[in-house]
mmCIF file of C-alpha atoms in Angstrom:
data_model
loop_
_atom_site.group_PDB
_atom_site.id
_atom_site.type_symbol
_atom_site.label_atom_id
_atom_site.label_comp_id
_atom_site.label_asym_id
_atom_site.label_seq_id
_atom_site.Cartn_x
_atom_site.Cartn_y
_atom_site.Cartn_z
ATOM 1 C CA MET A 213 -0.007 -0.018 0.007
ATOM 2 C CA VAL A 214 1.482 3.247 -1.046
ATOM 3 C CA SER A 215 0.395 6.769 0.174
ATOM 4 C CA LEU A 216 1.594 9.571 -2.025
ATOM 5 C CA PRO A 217 2.240 13.196 -1.110
ATOM 6 C CA GLY A 218 0.008 15.864 -2.620
ATOM 7 C CA SER A 219 0.049 17.021 -6.108
ATOM 8 C CA LYS A 220 2.439 19.838 -7.028
ATOM 9 C CA SER A 221 0.388 20.930 -10.069
ATOM 10 C CA LEU A 222 -2.748 21.392 -7.958
ATOM 11 C CA ALA A 223 -0.931 22.846 -4.962
ATOM 12 C CA ASN A 224 0.842 25.483 -6.958
ATOM 13 C CA ARG A 225 -2.453 26.560 -8.679
ATOM 14 C CA ALA A 226 -4.170 26.635 -5.327
ATOM 15 C CA LEU A 227 -1.516 28.790 -3.757
ATOM 16 C CA VAL A 228 -1.463 31.451 -6.653
ATOM 17 C CA LEU A 229 -5.339 31.695 -6.430
ATOM 18 C CA ALA A 230 -5.329 31.960 -2.811
ATOM 19 C CA ALA A 231 -2.629 34.805 -2.930
ATOM 20 C CA ILE A 232 -5.145 36.996 -5.051
ATOM 21 C CA ALA A 233 -8.415 35.758 -3.659
ATOM 22 C CA ASP A 234 -10.927 37.866 -1.640
ATOM 23 C CA GLY A 235 -9.952 36.487 1.755
ATOM 24 C CA PRO A 236 -7.773 33.954 3.672
ATOM 25 C CA SER A 237 -7.765 30.323 2.163
ATOM 26 C CA VAL A 238 -6.334 27.013 3.553
ATOM 27 C CA VAL A 239 -4.486 24.652 1.251
ATOM 28 C CA ARG A 240 -4.847 21.328 3.151
ATOM 29 C CA ARG A 241 -2.452 18.422 2.765
ATOM 30 C CA ALA A 242 -0.155 20.836 0.925
ATOM 31 C CA LEU A 243 2.967 19.101 -0.667
ATOM 32 C CA ARG A 244 6.113 20.339 0.924
ATOM 33 C CA SER A 245 8.618 20.204 -1.847
ATOM 34 C CA ARG A 246 11.148 22.478 -3.464
ATOM 35 C CA ASP A 247 8.615 23.599 -6.132
ATOM 36 C CA THR A 248 5.830 24.394 -3.688
ATOM 37 C CA LEU A 249 8.074 26.017 -1.163
ATOM 38 C CA LEU A 250 9.473 28.271 -4.061
ATOM 39 C CA MET A 251 6.081 29.202 -5.134
ATOM 40 C CA ALA A 252 5.147 30.108 -1.390
ATOM 41 C CA GLY A 253 8.208 32.105 -1.198
ATOM 42 C CA GLY A 254 7.680 34.012 -4.417
ATOM 43 C CA LEU A 255 4.061 34.855 -3.215
ATOM 44 C CA THR A 256 5.330 35.972 0.062
ATOM 45 C CA ALA A 257 7.857 38.202 -1.504
ATOM 46 C CA LEU A 258 5.140 39.770 -3.574
ATOM 47 C CA GLY A 259 3.338 40.614 -0.468
ATOM 48 C CA ALA A 260 1.037 37.647 0.414
ATOM 49 C CA ASP A 261 1.143 35.946 3.773
ATOM 50 C CA VAL A 262 1.924 32.243 3.205
ATOM 51 C CA ASP A 263 2.067 30.141 6.494
ATOM 52 C CA THR A 264 3.778 26.874 5.665
ATOM 53 C CA THR A 265 4.551 25.814 9.173
ATOM 54 C CA GLY A 266 1.860 23.004 9.381
ATOM 55 C CA GLU A 267 0.314 20.252 7.179
ATOM 56 C CA ASP A 268 -2.204 22.801 6.239
ATOM 57 C CA TRP A 269 -0.933 26.065 4.722
ATOM 58 C CA ILE A 270 -2.872 29.216 5.380
ATOM 59 C CA VAL A 271 -2.680 32.082 2.826
ATOM 60 C CA SER A 272 -3.748 35.473 3.228
ATOM 61 C CA PRO A 273 -3.616 37.956 0.323
ATOM 62 C CA GLY A 274 -1.774 41.098 0.954
ATOM 63 C CA PRO A 275 -0.959 44.256 -0.943
ATOM 64 C CA PHE A 276 1.635 43.790 -3.647
ATOM 65 C CA ASP A 277 3.349 46.910 -3.132
ATOM 66 C CA ARG A 278 6.967 46.264 -2.558
ATOM 67 C CA ASP A 279 10.028 45.511 -4.705
ATOM 68 C CA ALA A 280 10.716 41.780 -4.743
ATOM 69 C CA ALA A 281 13.142 39.188 -6.167
ATOM 70 C CA ILE A 282 11.496 35.811 -7.027
ATOM 71 C CA ASP A 283 13.646 32.653 -7.014
ATOM 72 C CA CYS A 284 12.105 30.302 -9.807
ATOM 73 C CA GLY A 285 14.701 27.397 -9.046
ATOM 74 C CA LEU A 286 13.710 24.785 -11.492
ATOM 75 C CA ALA A 287 10.066 25.182 -11.178
ATOM 76 C CA GLY A 288 8.363 26.029 -14.314
ATOM 77 C CA THR A 289 5.165 26.837 -12.545
ATOM 78 C CA VAL A 290 6.833 29.757 -10.513
ATOM 79 C CA MET A 291 8.545 31.157 -13.705
ATOM 80 C CA ARG A 292 5.396 31.049 -15.593
ATOM 81 C CA PHE A 293 2.382 31.522 -13.098
ATOM 82 C CA VAL A 294 3.898 34.266 -10.984
ATOM 83 C CA PRO A 295 4.887 37.013 -13.408
ATOM 84 C CA PRO A 296 1.158 37.598 -14.430
ATOM 85 C CA VAL A 297 0.297 37.948 -10.722
ATOM 86 C CA ALA A 298 3.518 40.223 -10.245
ATOM 87 C CA ALA A 299 1.991 42.571 -12.938
ATOM 88 C CA LEU A 300 -0.758 43.469 -10.338
ATOM 89 C CA SER A 301 1.966 44.862 -8.156
ATOM 90 C CA SER A 302 2.756 48.578 -7.812
ATOM 91 C CA ALA A 303 6.462 47.872 -7.564
ATOM 92 C CA THR A 304 9.288 46.123 -9.474
ATOM 93 C CA VAL A 305 9.533 42.250 -9.326
ATOM 94 C CA SER A 306 12.683 40.544 -10.615
ATOM 95 C CA PHE A 307 12.817 36.823 -11.636
ATOM 96 C CA ASP A 308 15.628 34.423 -11.952
ATOM 97 C CA GLY A 309 16.413 30.730 -11.115
ATOM 98 C CA ASP A 310 18.745 27.858 -11.435
ATOM 99 C CA PRO A 311 21.134 28.218 -14.621
ATOM 100 C CA HIS A 312 19.228 25.529 -16.724
ATOM 101 C CA MET A 313 15.932 27.618 -16.230
ATOM 102 C CA ARG A 314 17.416 30.473 -18.334
ATOM 103 C CA SER A 315 16.988 28.098 -21.383
ATOM 104 C CA ARG A 316 13.348 27.168 -20.584
ATOM 105 C CA PRO A 317 10.779 28.844 -22.574
ATOM 106 C CA ILE A 318 8.727 31.927 -21.141
ATOM 107 C CA GLY A 319 8.965 34.409 -23.951
ATOM 108 C CA GLU A 320 5.264 33.960 -25.114
ATOM 109 C CA VAL A 321 3.999 34.822 -21.594
ATOM 110 C CA LEU A 322 6.085 37.958 -21.515
ATOM 111 C CA LEU A 323 5.105 39.002 -24.996
ATOM 112 C CA ALA A 324 1.447 38.428 -23.880
ATOM 113 C CA LEU A 325 1.875 40.539 -20.859
ATOM 114 C CA ARG A 326 3.465 43.506 -22.863
ATOM 115 C CA SER A 327 0.447 43.404 -25.366
ATOM 116 C CA ILE A 328 -1.897 44.267 -22.537
ATOM 117 C CA GLY A 329 0.149 46.976 -21.137
ATOM 118 C CA VAL A 330 2.674 45.447 -18.656
ATOM 119 C CA THR A 331 6.183 46.625 -18.559
ATOM 120 C CA VAL A 332 8.713 43.852 -18.849
ATOM 121 C CA ASP A 333 12.398 44.290 -18.921
ATOM 122 C CA ASP A 334 14.241 41.080 -20.385
ATOM 123 C CA ASP A 335 16.742 42.778 -22.777
ATOM 124 C CA GLY A 336 14.880 41.015 -25.660
ATOM 125 C CA ARG A 337 15.906 37.601 -24.395
ATOM 126 C CA GLY A 338 12.410 36.309 -23.866
ATOM 127 C CA ALA A 339 14.011 34.224 -21.045
ATOM 128 C CA LEU A 340 15.210 34.396 -17.324
ATOM 129 C CA PRO A 341 16.390 36.796 -15.954
ATOM 130 C CA PHE A 342 13.749 39.454 -16.266
ATOM 131 C CA ALA A 343 11.608 42.053 -14.279
ATOM 132 C CA ILE A 344 8.065 43.047 -14.162
ATOM 133 C CA ARG A 345 7.543 46.742 -13.535
ATOM 134 C CA GLY A 346 4.125 46.850 -12.145
ATOM 135 C CA ALA A 347 1.643 49.908 -12.125
ATOM 136 C CA GLY A 348 -0.734 48.409 -9.611
ATOM 137 C CA SER A 349 -3.317 47.226 -12.267
ATOM 138 C CA VAL A 350 -3.536 45.414 -15.628
ATOM 139 C CA ARG A 351 -5.819 46.302 -18.502
ATOM 140 C CA GLY A 352 -6.227 42.782 -19.754
ATOM 141 C CA GLY A 353 -8.047 41.952 -22.803
ATOM 142 C CA THR A 354 -7.386 39.623 -25.690
ATOM 143 C CA VAL A 355 -3.853 37.889 -26.355
ATOM 144 C CA VAL A 356 -2.691 35.776 -28.989
ATOM 145 C CA ILE A 357 0.037 33.232 -28.137
ATOM 146 C CA ASP A 358 1.735 30.204 -29.507
ATOM 147 C CA ALA A 359 1.365 27.681 -26.545
ATOM 148 C CA SER A 360 2.718 24.800 -28.470
ATOM 149 C CA ALA A 361 5.966 24.765 -26.268
ATOM 150 C CA SER A 362 3.861 24.540 -22.985
ATOM 151 C CA SER A 363 0.320 24.530 -21.747
ATOM 152 C CA GLN A 364 1.626 26.589 -18.750
ATOM 153 C CA PHE A 365 1.633 29.638 -21.070
ATOM 154 C CA VAL A 366 -2.120 29.471 -21.084
ATOM 155 C CA SER A 367 -2.616 28.410 -17.349
ATOM 156 C CA ALA A 368 -0.407 31.488 -16.370
ATOM 157 C CA LEU A 369 -2.393 34.070 -17.975
ATOM 158 C CA LEU A 370 -5.806 32.485 -16.959
ATOM 159 C CA LEU A 371 -4.820 32.206 -13.205
ATOM 160 C CA ALA A 372 -4.437 35.884 -12.921
ATOM 161 C CA GLY A 373 -6.836 36.866 -15.569
ATOM 162 C CA ALA A 374 -9.907 37.516 -13.343
ATOM 163 C CA ARG A 375 -8.005 40.278 -11.477
ATOM 164 C CA TYR A 376 -7.270 42.320 -14.727
ATOM 165 C CA GLU A 377 -9.747 45.130 -15.599
ATOM 166 C CA GLU A 378 -11.102 43.545 -18.725
ATOM 167 C CA GLY A 379 -10.336 39.877 -17.677
ATOM 168 C CA ILE A 380 -8.214 37.926 -20.140
ATOM 169 C CA ASP A 381 -9.137 36.227 -23.470
ATOM 170 C CA VAL A 382 -6.300 33.770 -24.530
ATOM 171 C CA ARG A 383 -6.116 32.390 -28.034
ATOM 172 C CA HIS A 384 -3.730 29.850 -29.048
ATOM 173 C CA ASP A 385 -2.214 30.165 -32.673
ATOM 174 C CA GLY A 386 0.291 27.366 -33.495
ATOM 175 C CA LYS A 387 0.743 23.539 -33.383
ATOM 176 C CA PRO A 388 -1.423 21.767 -30.848
ATOM 177 C CA VAL A 389 -1.143 22.544 -27.282
ATOM 178 C CA PRO A 390 0.560 19.850 -25.279
ATOM 179 C CA SER A 391 -0.691 18.539 -21.898
ATOM 180 C CA LEU A 392 -4.172 19.863 -22.299
ATOM 181 C CA PRO A 393 -5.276 18.245 -18.998
ATOM 182 C CA HIS A 394 -3.158 20.655 -17.112
ATOM 183 C CA ILE A 395 -5.299 23.471 -18.684
ATOM 184 C CA ASP A 396 -8.433 21.600 -17.864
ATOM 185 C CA MET A 397 -7.005 21.524 -14.266
ATOM 186 C CA THR A 398 -6.541 25.241 -14.345
ATOM 187 C CA VAL A 399 -10.114 25.908 -15.745
ATOM 188 C CA ALA A 400 -11.635 23.647 -12.881
ATOM 189 C CA VAL A 401 -9.761 25.286 -10.140
ATOM 190 C CA LEU A 402 -10.615 28.776 -11.336
ATOM 191 C CA ARG A 403 -14.407 27.654 -11.525
ATOM 192 C CA GLU A 404 -14.114 26.268 -7.942
ATOM 193 C CA HIS A 405 -12.967 29.802 -6.798
ATOM 194 C CA GLY A 406 -16.056 31.399 -8.527
ATOM 195 C CA VAL A 407 -14.287 32.585 -11.568
ATOM 196 C CA GLU A 408 -16.293 32.690 -14.889
ATOM 197 C CA VAL A 409 -14.184 30.831 -17.756
ATOM 198 C CA ASP A 410 -15.601 30.243 -21.147
ATOM 199 C CA ASP A 411 -13.611 27.292 -22.873
ATOM 200 C CA SER A 412 -16.395 26.447 -25.390
ATOM 201 C CA GLU A 413 -14.334 27.139 -28.520
ATOM 202 C CA ALA A 414 -11.097 25.241 -29.309
ATOM 203 C CA ASN A 415 -7.768 26.982 -28.630
ATOM 204 C CA ARG A 416 -9.527 29.966 -26.800
ATOM 205 C CA TRP A 417 -10.014 30.490 -23.020
ATOM 206 C CA ALA A 418 -11.716 33.476 -21.833
ATOM 207 C CA VAL A 419 -11.834 34.551 -18.167
ATOM 208 C CA ALA A 420 -14.248 37.232 -16.980
ATOM 209 C CA PRO A 421 -13.131 40.031 -14.757
ATOM 210 C CA GLY A 422 -14.246 39.695 -11.040
ATOM 211 C CA PRO A 423 -13.431 38.555 -7.637
ATOM 212 C CA ILE A 424 -11.557 35.207 -6.756
ATOM 213 C CA ARG A 425 -13.461 33.566 -3.942
ATOM 214 C CA ALA A 426 -11.293 32.225 -1.108
ATOM 215 C CA VAL A 427 -11.490 28.533 -1.049
ATOM 216 C CA ASP A 428 -10.287 25.969 1.549
ATOM 217 C CA ARG A 429 -9.013 23.087 -0.559
ATOM 218 C CA VAL A 430 -7.684 19.496 0.010
ATOM 219 C CA ILE A 431 -4.906 18.672 -2.334
ATOM 220 C CA GLU A 432 -5.240 15.304 -4.118
ATOM 221 C CA PRO A 433 -2.146 12.881 -4.251
ATOM 222 C CA ASP A 434 0.168 13.506 -7.033
ATOM 223 C CA LEU A 435 -0.783 10.778 -9.467
ATOM 224 C CA SER A 436 2.391 11.194 -11.830
ATOM 225 C CA ASN A 437 4.375 10.325 -8.791
ATOM 226 C CA ALA A 438 2.614 7.118 -8.640
ATOM 227 C CA ALA A 439 4.412 6.017 -11.943
ATOM 228 C CA PRO A 440 7.581 4.305 -10.374
ATOM 229 C CA PHE A 441 5.534 2.659 -7.732
ATOM 230 C CA LEU A 442 2.910 1.147 -10.217
ATOM 231 C CA ALA A 443 5.912 0.149 -12.358
ATOM 232 C CA LEU A 444 7.098 -2.179 -9.479
ATOM 233 C CA ALA A 445 3.890 -4.186 -9.981
ATOM 234 C CA ALA A 446 4.157 -4.040 -13.731
ATOM 235 C CA LEU A 447 7.691 -5.445 -13.710
ATOM 236 C CA SER A 448 7.369 -8.116 -10.952
ATOM 237 C CA GLY A 449 3.898 -9.491 -11.680
ATOM 238 C CA GLY A 450 2.985 -8.565 -8.042
ATOM 239 C CA THR A 451 0.343 -6.068 -6.895
ATOM 240 C CA VAL A 452 0.712 -2.473 -5.604
ATOM 241 C CA THR A 453 -2.255 -0.421 -4.373
ATOM 242 C CA VAL A 454 -2.045 3.546 -4.387
ATOM 243 C CA ARG A 455 -4.137 4.917 -1.638
ATOM 244 C CA ASP A 456 -6.904 7.586 -2.255
ATOM 245 C CA TRP A 457 -6.684 7.574 -5.969
ATOM 246 C CA PRO A 458 -9.546 10.188 -7.048
ATOM 247 C CA GLU A 459 -12.435 8.747 -8.800
ATOM 248 C CA THR A 460 -12.538 11.901 -11.071
ATOM 249 C CA THR A 461 -9.590 14.064 -11.682
ATOM 250 C CA THR A 462 -7.916 16.375 -14.106
ATOM 251 C CA GLN A 463 -4.511 15.190 -13.303
ATOM 252 C CA PRO A 464 -2.619 13.741 -16.400
ATOM 253 C CA GLY A 465 -1.275 10.862 -14.226
ATOM 254 C CA ASP A 466 -4.627 9.411 -14.265
ATOM 255 C CA GLU A 467 -3.838 8.095 -17.703
ATOM 256 C CA LEU A 468 -1.404 5.673 -16.003
ATOM 257 C CA ARG A 469 -4.587 3.389 -15.596
ATOM 258 C CA SER A 470 -5.165 2.998 -19.339
ATOM 259 C CA ILE A 471 -1.420 2.927 -20.174
ATOM 260 C CA LEU A 472 -0.645 0.097 -17.831
ATOM 261 C CA SER A 473 -3.595 -1.871 -19.036
ATOM 262 C CA LEU A 474 -2.387 -1.575 -22.514
ATOM 263 C CA MET A 475 0.858 -3.038 -21.264
ATOM 264 C CA GLY A 476 -0.870 -6.036 -19.904
ATOM 265 C CA CYS A 477 -1.446 -5.164 -16.167
ATOM 266 C CA ALA A 478 -4.649 -5.739 -14.444
ATOM 267 C CA VAL A 479 -5.961 -2.295 -13.169
ATOM 268 C CA THR A 480 -8.746 -2.111 -10.699
ATOM 269 C CA ARG A 481 -10.262 0.237 -8.244
ATOM 270 C CA THR A 482 -10.689 -1.015 -4.648
ATOM 271 C CA ALA A 483 -12.054 0.623 -1.412
ATOM 272 C CA ASP A 484 -8.507 1.721 -0.708
ATOM 273 C CA GLY A 485 -7.581 3.287 -4.056
ATOM 274 C CA LEU A 486 -6.177 2.027 -7.336
ATOM 275 C CA GLN A 487 -4.737 -1.446 -7.429
ATOM 276 C CA VAL A 488 -2.349 -2.732 -10.187
ATOM 277 C CA THR A 489 -1.228 -6.259 -10.793
ATOM 278 C CA GLY A 490 1.535 -7.025 -13.297
ATOM 279 C CA PRO A 491 1.447 -9.515 -16.125
ATOM 280 C CA GLU A 492 3.601 -12.470 -16.840
ATOM 281 C CA ARG A 493 5.001 -10.728 -19.783
ATOM 282 C CA LEU A 494 5.031 -6.847 -20.064
ATOM 283 C CA ALA A 495 3.838 -5.803 -23.603
ATOM 284 C CA GLY A 496 5.320 -3.139 -25.842
ATOM 285 C CA VAL A 497 3.118 -0.060 -26.719
ATOM 286 C CA ASP A 498 2.616 2.503 -29.448
ATOM 287 C CA LEU A 499 1.458 5.578 -27.592
ATOM 288 C CA ASP A 500 0.753 9.294 -28.391
ATOM 289 C CA LEU A 501 1.724 10.944 -25.027
ATOM 290 C CA HIS A 502 1.259 14.414 -26.274
ATOM 291 C CA ASP A 503 -1.115 15.296 -23.482
ATOM 292 C CA VAL A 504 0.726 13.379 -20.772
ATOM 293 C CA GLY A 505 4.298 14.058 -21.604
ATOM 294 C CA GLU A 506 5.340 14.060 -18.028
ATOM 295 C CA LEU A 507 4.811 10.334 -17.670
ATOM 296 C CA THR A 508 7.237 9.701 -20.545
ATOM 297 C CA PRO A 509 10.428 8.876 -18.621
ATOM 298 C CA ALA A 510 8.580 6.185 -16.467
ATOM 299 C CA ILE A 511 6.824 4.635 -19.414
ATOM 300 C CA ALA A 512 10.123 4.743 -21.619
ATOM 301 C CA ALA A 513 11.817 2.814 -18.782
ATOM 302 C CA LEU A 514 8.890 0.134 -18.664
ATOM 303 C CA CYS A 515 9.230 -0.075 -22.446
ATOM 304 C CA ALA A 516 12.822 -0.774 -22.221
ATOM 305 C CA LEU A 517 11.947 -3.813 -20.105
ATOM 306 C CA ALA A 518 8.962 -5.018 -22.129
ATOM 307 C CA ASP A 519 8.846 -8.040 -24.327
ATOM 308 C CA GLY A 520 7.975 -6.189 -27.478
ATOM 309 C CA PRO A 521 8.835 -3.088 -29.253
ATOM 310 C CA SER A 522 7.379 0.275 -28.428
ATOM 311 C CA HIS A 523 7.074 3.797 -30.018
ATOM 312 C CA LEU A 524 6.381 6.910 -27.823
ATOM 313 C CA ARG A 525 5.360 9.904 -29.886
ATOM 314 C CA GLY A 526 3.830 13.395 -29.750
ATOM 315 C CA ILE A 527 6.286 14.635 -27.154
ATOM 316 C CA ALA A 528 8.611 17.025 -28.962
ATOM 317 C CA HIS A 529 7.604 19.659 -26.170
ATOM 318 C CA ILE A 530 9.397 17.565 -23.534
ATOM 319 C CA ARG A 531 12.748 18.546 -25.006
ATOM 320 C CA GLY A 532 12.078 21.822 -23.302
ATOM 321 C CA HIS A 533 11.347 20.456 -19.819
ATOM 322 C CA GLU A 534 13.785 20.169 -16.929
ATOM 323 C CA THR A 535 16.273 18.630 -19.500
ATOM 324 C CA ASP A 536 15.765 17.553 -22.932
ATOM 325 C CA ARG A 537 14.002 14.458 -21.989
ATOM 326 C CA ILE A 538 13.882 12.688 -25.313
ATOM 327 C CA ALA A 539 17.679 12.974 -25.734
ATOM 328 C CA ALA A 540 18.329 12.083 -22.093
ATOM 329 C CA LEU A 541 16.226 9.099 -22.185
ATOM 330 C CA ALA A 542 17.807 7.909 -25.372
ATOM 331 C CA ALA A 543 21.270 8.508 -23.930
ATOM 332 C CA GLU A 544 20.717 6.827 -20.444
ATOM 333 C CA LEU A 545 18.681 3.839 -21.721
ATOM 334 C CA GLY A 546 21.101 3.157 -24.534
ATOM 335 C CA ALA A 547 24.045 3.365 -22.288
ATOM 336 C CA LEU A 548 22.443 0.512 -20.135
ATOM 337 C CA GLY A 549 22.120 -1.504 -23.419
ATOM 338 C CA ALA A 550 18.697 -0.659 -24.567
ATOM 339 C CA GLU A 551 18.161 -0.444 -28.392
ATOM 340 C CA VAL A 552 16.596 3.265 -28.599
ATOM 341 C CA THR A 553 16.026 5.354 -31.716
ATOM 342 C CA GLU A 554 15.497 8.987 -31.133
ATOM 343 C CA HIS A 555 12.954 10.846 -33.274
ATOM 344 C CA PRO A 556 12.220 14.489 -33.287
ATOM 345 C CA ASP A 557 9.059 14.035 -31.405
ATOM 346 C CA GLY A 558 9.496 10.609 -29.571
ATOM 347 C CA LEU A 559 11.288 7.363 -29.127
ATOM 348 C CA SER A 560 11.377 3.714 -30.618
ATOM 349 C CA ILE A 561 12.432 1.237 -28.076
ATOM 350 C CA ARG A 562 13.163 -2.442 -28.871
ATOM 351 C CA PRO A 563 13.782 -5.230 -26.449
ATOM 352 C CA ALA A 564 17.584 -5.899 -25.679
ATOM 353 C CA PRO A 565 19.461 -7.163 -22.587
ATOM 354 C CA LEU A 566 20.139 -4.561 -20.219
ATOM 355 C CA HIS A 567 23.261 -4.245 -17.797
ATOM 356 C CA GLY A 568 24.384 -2.221 -14.771
ATOM 357 C CA GLY A 569 25.812 1.297 -14.896
ATOM 358 C CA VAL A 570 25.307 4.832 -13.898
ATOM 359 C CA PHE A 571 21.872 6.462 -14.948
ATOM 360 C CA HIS A 572 22.134 10.072 -15.018
ATOM 361 C CA THR A 573 19.317 12.244 -13.969
ATOM 362 C CA TYR A 574 20.133 15.725 -15.384
ATOM 363 C CA ALA A 575 18.703 17.256 -12.206
ATOM 364 C CA ASP A 576 15.391 16.123 -13.429
ATOM 365 C CA HIS A 577 13.072 14.321 -11.046
ATOM 366 C CA ARG A 578 11.147 12.431 -13.885
ATOM 367 C CA MET A 579 14.517 11.078 -15.221
ATOM 368 C CA ALA A 580 15.255 9.747 -11.662
ATOM 369 C CA HIS A 581 11.958 8.067 -11.837
ATOM 370 C CA ALA A 582 13.020 6.156 -15.023
ATOM 371 C CA GLY A 583 16.364 5.326 -13.319
ATOM 372 C CA VAL A 584 14.869 3.662 -10.271
ATOM 373 C CA ILE A 585 12.377 1.654 -12.550
ATOM 374 C CA ILE A 586 15.348 0.276 -14.443
ATOM 375 C CA GLY A 587 17.169 -0.417 -11.283
ATOM 376 C CA ALA A 588 14.417 -2.439 -9.784
ATOM 377 C CA ALA A 589 14.794 -4.996 -12.635
ATOM 378 C CA VAL A 590 18.443 -4.751 -13.614
ATOM 379 C CA ASP A 591 21.336 -5.417 -11.139
ATOM 380 C CA GLY A 592 24.226 -2.958 -10.689
ATOM 381 C CA VAL A 593 22.147 0.222 -11.937
ATOM 382 C CA LEU A 594 23.131 3.397 -9.821
ATOM 383 C CA VAL A 595 20.797 6.320 -10.117
ATOM 384 C CA GLU A 596 22.941 9.560 -9.853
ATOM 385 C CA ASN A 597 21.312 12.528 -7.921
ATOM 386 C CA ILE A 598 18.339 10.880 -6.626
ATOM 387 C CA ALA A 599 17.817 13.955 -4.491
ATOM 388 C CA THR A 600 16.379 15.669 -7.500
ATOM 389 C CA THR A 601 13.165 13.917 -6.733
ATOM 390 C CA GLY A 602 12.788 16.408 -3.788
ATOM 391 C CA LYS A 603 11.258 18.792 -6.474
ATOM 392 C CA THR A 604 7.926 16.957 -6.129
ATOM 393 C CA PHE A 605 8.525 14.130 -3.678
ATOM 394 C CA PRO A 606 10.264 14.688 -0.326
ATOM 395 C CA ASP A 607 12.234 11.701 0.889
ATOM 396 C CA PHE A 608 11.455 9.666 -2.326
ATOM 397 C CA ALA A 609 14.665 7.749 -1.887
ATOM 398 C CA GLY A 610 13.648 6.626 1.576
ATOM 399 C CA PHE A 611 10.137 6.068 0.549
ATOM 400 C CA TRP A 612 11.240 4.042 -2.564
ATOM 401 C CA THR A 613 13.682 1.881 -0.567
ATOM 402 C CA ARG A 614 11.094 1.004 2.045
ATOM 403 C CA THR A 615 8.598 0.120 -0.662
ATOM 404 C CA VAL A 616 11.050 -2.083 -2.584
ATOM 405 C CA SER A 617 12.198 -3.817 0.512
ATOM 406 C CA GLY A 618 8.651 -4.374 1.833
ATOM 407 C CA ALA A 619 9.380 -2.433 5.127
#
């Protein structure tokens, strides 16, 4: 039985909305991880009061009227979600993060903010570091962006949009938006806060101006973090149950149910949660992971251990995640003996004998998930920098060790 910490995606959306709501809110069972603490720190720097001392975090909005410096770390949600909020400040707010974050895309959000009257200083880079020079209010209105690199571009503008004078009307123009379930999550959370959102047209999301109601919220378990634990069942033929799996959710990790079924696992709901029992032989798959790209490292690791060939596609956008995940998976799985072909938008993986060696994580928590999955089935695999899992799962290493050993 596995009990997972809360969802980072839900927690950081809840924190942003609580910081600009019409009263205090409580974020219950908040995930305490690097990404969520960076978000809490950023919102506190702006002027909100975020009390993270307990299991339940209390957030009180405050006046955004002081200069601030925001550390984004490696958190894409902080880098993208906080600038549209910082635009409501009457002061100057600067943003920077870990070195790799300076290569992650943010330019479309900055261009959109400029188009609705926000002053942005980035020396034309469209990347970290940059500064938002707030005027105390934002006009809002219609923006046209290319969100094909990240669904977070859309979510970032929607989250703050109700506080803009004209609301926000976001229109996407470009290749398909990846990770649409994450936008669905944003829309659902906004509506729970009483915000009017029109998503009736494809590639258009409109948020009406108005108050954001304070809401006390319980954070669901992070379903994407279930992947390595459910993979144990898939590889061993044993059974793993993840407690408190929600019956309905907008989390992309819920797709693990159908993906593991396609690979031959028995997937059932029980009174306790989601139960997965592995097959005698793990089947290869042909999957379009465009909407659930964050699951790619764990699924690729399983594919490298399957009995048949696999093809994972539709995931060109994950080259811009914490690392170029397509290239990193090809390199690390290939170094351990897997037969991997890298494509512009995915990977082809054929069965091949694997051997021990170092699996590098590139400071990417999802790459660490892939490494421990391989290590569970192949002797002599050493996962480098397992501590990077602290981004979304505190004490992952200890939790994983106890689970594998049955302690």
